[in-house]
C-alpha positions as a printed Julia matrix, in Angstrom:
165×3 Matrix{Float64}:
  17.52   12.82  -17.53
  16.99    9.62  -15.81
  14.53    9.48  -13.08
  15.45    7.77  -10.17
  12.58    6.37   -8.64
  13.45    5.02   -5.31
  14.95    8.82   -4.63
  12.62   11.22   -5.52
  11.71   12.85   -2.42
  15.74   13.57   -1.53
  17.09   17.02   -2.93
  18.19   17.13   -6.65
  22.15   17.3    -5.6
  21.98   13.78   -4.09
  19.94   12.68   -7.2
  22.18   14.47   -9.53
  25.87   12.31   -7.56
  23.52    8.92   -7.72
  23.02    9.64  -11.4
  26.57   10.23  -12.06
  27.71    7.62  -10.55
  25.25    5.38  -12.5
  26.56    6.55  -15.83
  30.14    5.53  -14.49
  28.53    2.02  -13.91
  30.15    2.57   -9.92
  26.7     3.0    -8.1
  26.44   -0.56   -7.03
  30.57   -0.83   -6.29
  30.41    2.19   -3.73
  27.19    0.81   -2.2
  28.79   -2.57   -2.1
  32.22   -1.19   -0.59
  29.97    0.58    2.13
  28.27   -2.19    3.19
  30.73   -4.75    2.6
  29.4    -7.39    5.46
  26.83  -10.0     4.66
  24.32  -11.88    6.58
  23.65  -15.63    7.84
  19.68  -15.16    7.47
  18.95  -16.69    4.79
  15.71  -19.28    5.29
  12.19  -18.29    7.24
  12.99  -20.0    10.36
  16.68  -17.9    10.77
  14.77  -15.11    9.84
  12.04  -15.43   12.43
  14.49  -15.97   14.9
  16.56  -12.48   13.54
  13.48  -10.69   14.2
  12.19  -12.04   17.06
  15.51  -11.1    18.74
  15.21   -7.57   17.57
  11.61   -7.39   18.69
  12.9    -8.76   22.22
  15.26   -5.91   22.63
  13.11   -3.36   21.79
   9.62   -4.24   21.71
   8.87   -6.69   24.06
   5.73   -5.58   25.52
   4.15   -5.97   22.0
   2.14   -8.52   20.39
   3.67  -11.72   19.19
   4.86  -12.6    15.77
   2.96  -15.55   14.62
   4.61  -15.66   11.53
   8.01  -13.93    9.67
   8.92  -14.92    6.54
  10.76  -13.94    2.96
   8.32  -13.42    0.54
   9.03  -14.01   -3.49
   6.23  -12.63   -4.43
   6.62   -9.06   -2.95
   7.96   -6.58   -6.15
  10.27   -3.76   -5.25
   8.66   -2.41   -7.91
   5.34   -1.18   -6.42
   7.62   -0.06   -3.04
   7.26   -2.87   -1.12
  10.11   -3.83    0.43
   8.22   -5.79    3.4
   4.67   -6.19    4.84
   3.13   -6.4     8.0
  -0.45   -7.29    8.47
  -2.3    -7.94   11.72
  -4.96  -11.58   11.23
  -7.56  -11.76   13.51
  -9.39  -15.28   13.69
 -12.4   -15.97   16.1
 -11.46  -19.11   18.09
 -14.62  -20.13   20.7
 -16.12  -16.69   20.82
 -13.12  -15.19   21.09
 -10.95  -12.86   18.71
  -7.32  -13.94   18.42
  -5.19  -11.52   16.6
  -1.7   -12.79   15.08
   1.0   -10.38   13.48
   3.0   -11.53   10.5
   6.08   -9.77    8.72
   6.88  -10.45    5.09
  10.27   -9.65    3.82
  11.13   -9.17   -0.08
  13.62  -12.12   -1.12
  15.73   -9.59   -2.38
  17.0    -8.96    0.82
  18.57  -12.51    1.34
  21.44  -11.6    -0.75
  21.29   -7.86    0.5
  24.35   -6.54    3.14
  23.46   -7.07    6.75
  22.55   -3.17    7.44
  19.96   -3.34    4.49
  18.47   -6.59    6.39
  18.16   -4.62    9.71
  16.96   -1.53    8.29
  13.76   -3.22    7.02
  13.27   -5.48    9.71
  13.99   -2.29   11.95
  11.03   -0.59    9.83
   8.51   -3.59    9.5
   8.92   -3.75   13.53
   8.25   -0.21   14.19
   4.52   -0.93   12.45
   3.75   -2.92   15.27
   3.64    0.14   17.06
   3.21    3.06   14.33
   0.66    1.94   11.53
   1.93    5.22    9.66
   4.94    6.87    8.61
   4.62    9.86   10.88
   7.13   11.62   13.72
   6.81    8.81   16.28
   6.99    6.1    13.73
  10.54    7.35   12.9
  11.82    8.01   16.55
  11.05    4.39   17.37
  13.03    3.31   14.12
  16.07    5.53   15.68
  15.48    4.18   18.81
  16.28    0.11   17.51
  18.37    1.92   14.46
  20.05    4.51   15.48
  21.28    5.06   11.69
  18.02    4.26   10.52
  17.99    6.98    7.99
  21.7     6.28    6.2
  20.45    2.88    5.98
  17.31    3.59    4.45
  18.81    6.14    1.62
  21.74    3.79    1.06
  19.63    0.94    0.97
  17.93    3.83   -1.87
  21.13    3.65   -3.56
  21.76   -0.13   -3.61
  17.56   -1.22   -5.22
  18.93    2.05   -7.59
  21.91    0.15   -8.75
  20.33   -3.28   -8.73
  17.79   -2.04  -11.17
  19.94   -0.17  -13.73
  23.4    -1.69  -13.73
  23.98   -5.28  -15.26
  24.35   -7.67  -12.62
């Protein structure tokens, strides 16, 4: 049986309809038909400037973004889909802290729901360092299908990594 790595902790009947539709080679056609719109974001600066205006809407009151990039170097691999780290630097005796939010390059070709989901989820760990209850409300809050997006988005690295392109 083939082991579906990006969906392990979903029940065995989702697992087992992914799986079948992976042997039909129609995975990455019904996740494509789903999300069927693409996005315009696809160099650092329009990114920045897609998650800045998501931040604005729902997170203003946090820190700024110093930086927001896509990163090549990220593997979906080892589950990263996109960073966030938090840089302090001591400038004249005093601590300066910048934010900065790294985004796998495979989501520059992704559909526009994938892009939001992970920009939605990267965001919410300005707030939320974990993955716990009130990380996941504030996700719904800027998301509010924040979890169809996330096991779709499942579906579609699924697909990418086990049907020919």
């Amino acid at each position: 049986m083939l082991a579906l790595k990006y969906l392990n902790g979903y029940p065995e009947h989702l697992q087992q309809r992914a799986r079948e539709l992976l042997d039909a080679g129609k995975l990455g056609e019904a996740v494509r038909k789903r999300y069927a719109e693409p996005h315009a974001v696809r160099n650092d600066r329009q990114l920045y400037d897609y998650v800045q205006a998501i931040k604005e809407r729902h997170l203003r009151q946090s820190v700024p973004l110093g930086k927001v990039l896509y990163d090549g170097k990220l593997q979906v691999v080892k589950h990263a889909l996109g960073t966030h780290t938090a840089i302090s630097r001591n400038h004249g005796g005093k601590l300066k802290a910048s934010r900065e939010i790294r985004i796998a390059s495979v989501f520059r070709e992704a559909p526009a729901g994938f892009l939001r989901m992970i920009v939605v989820h990267e965001l919410a760990h300005i707030k939320e360092a974990d993955h716990n209850k009130a990380f996941y409300q504030l996700c719904l809050h800027m998301e509010p299908d924040y979890h169809q997006l996330e096991f779709d988005l499942r579906l579609y690295l699924t697909a990418l990594e086990h049907e020919p392109a």
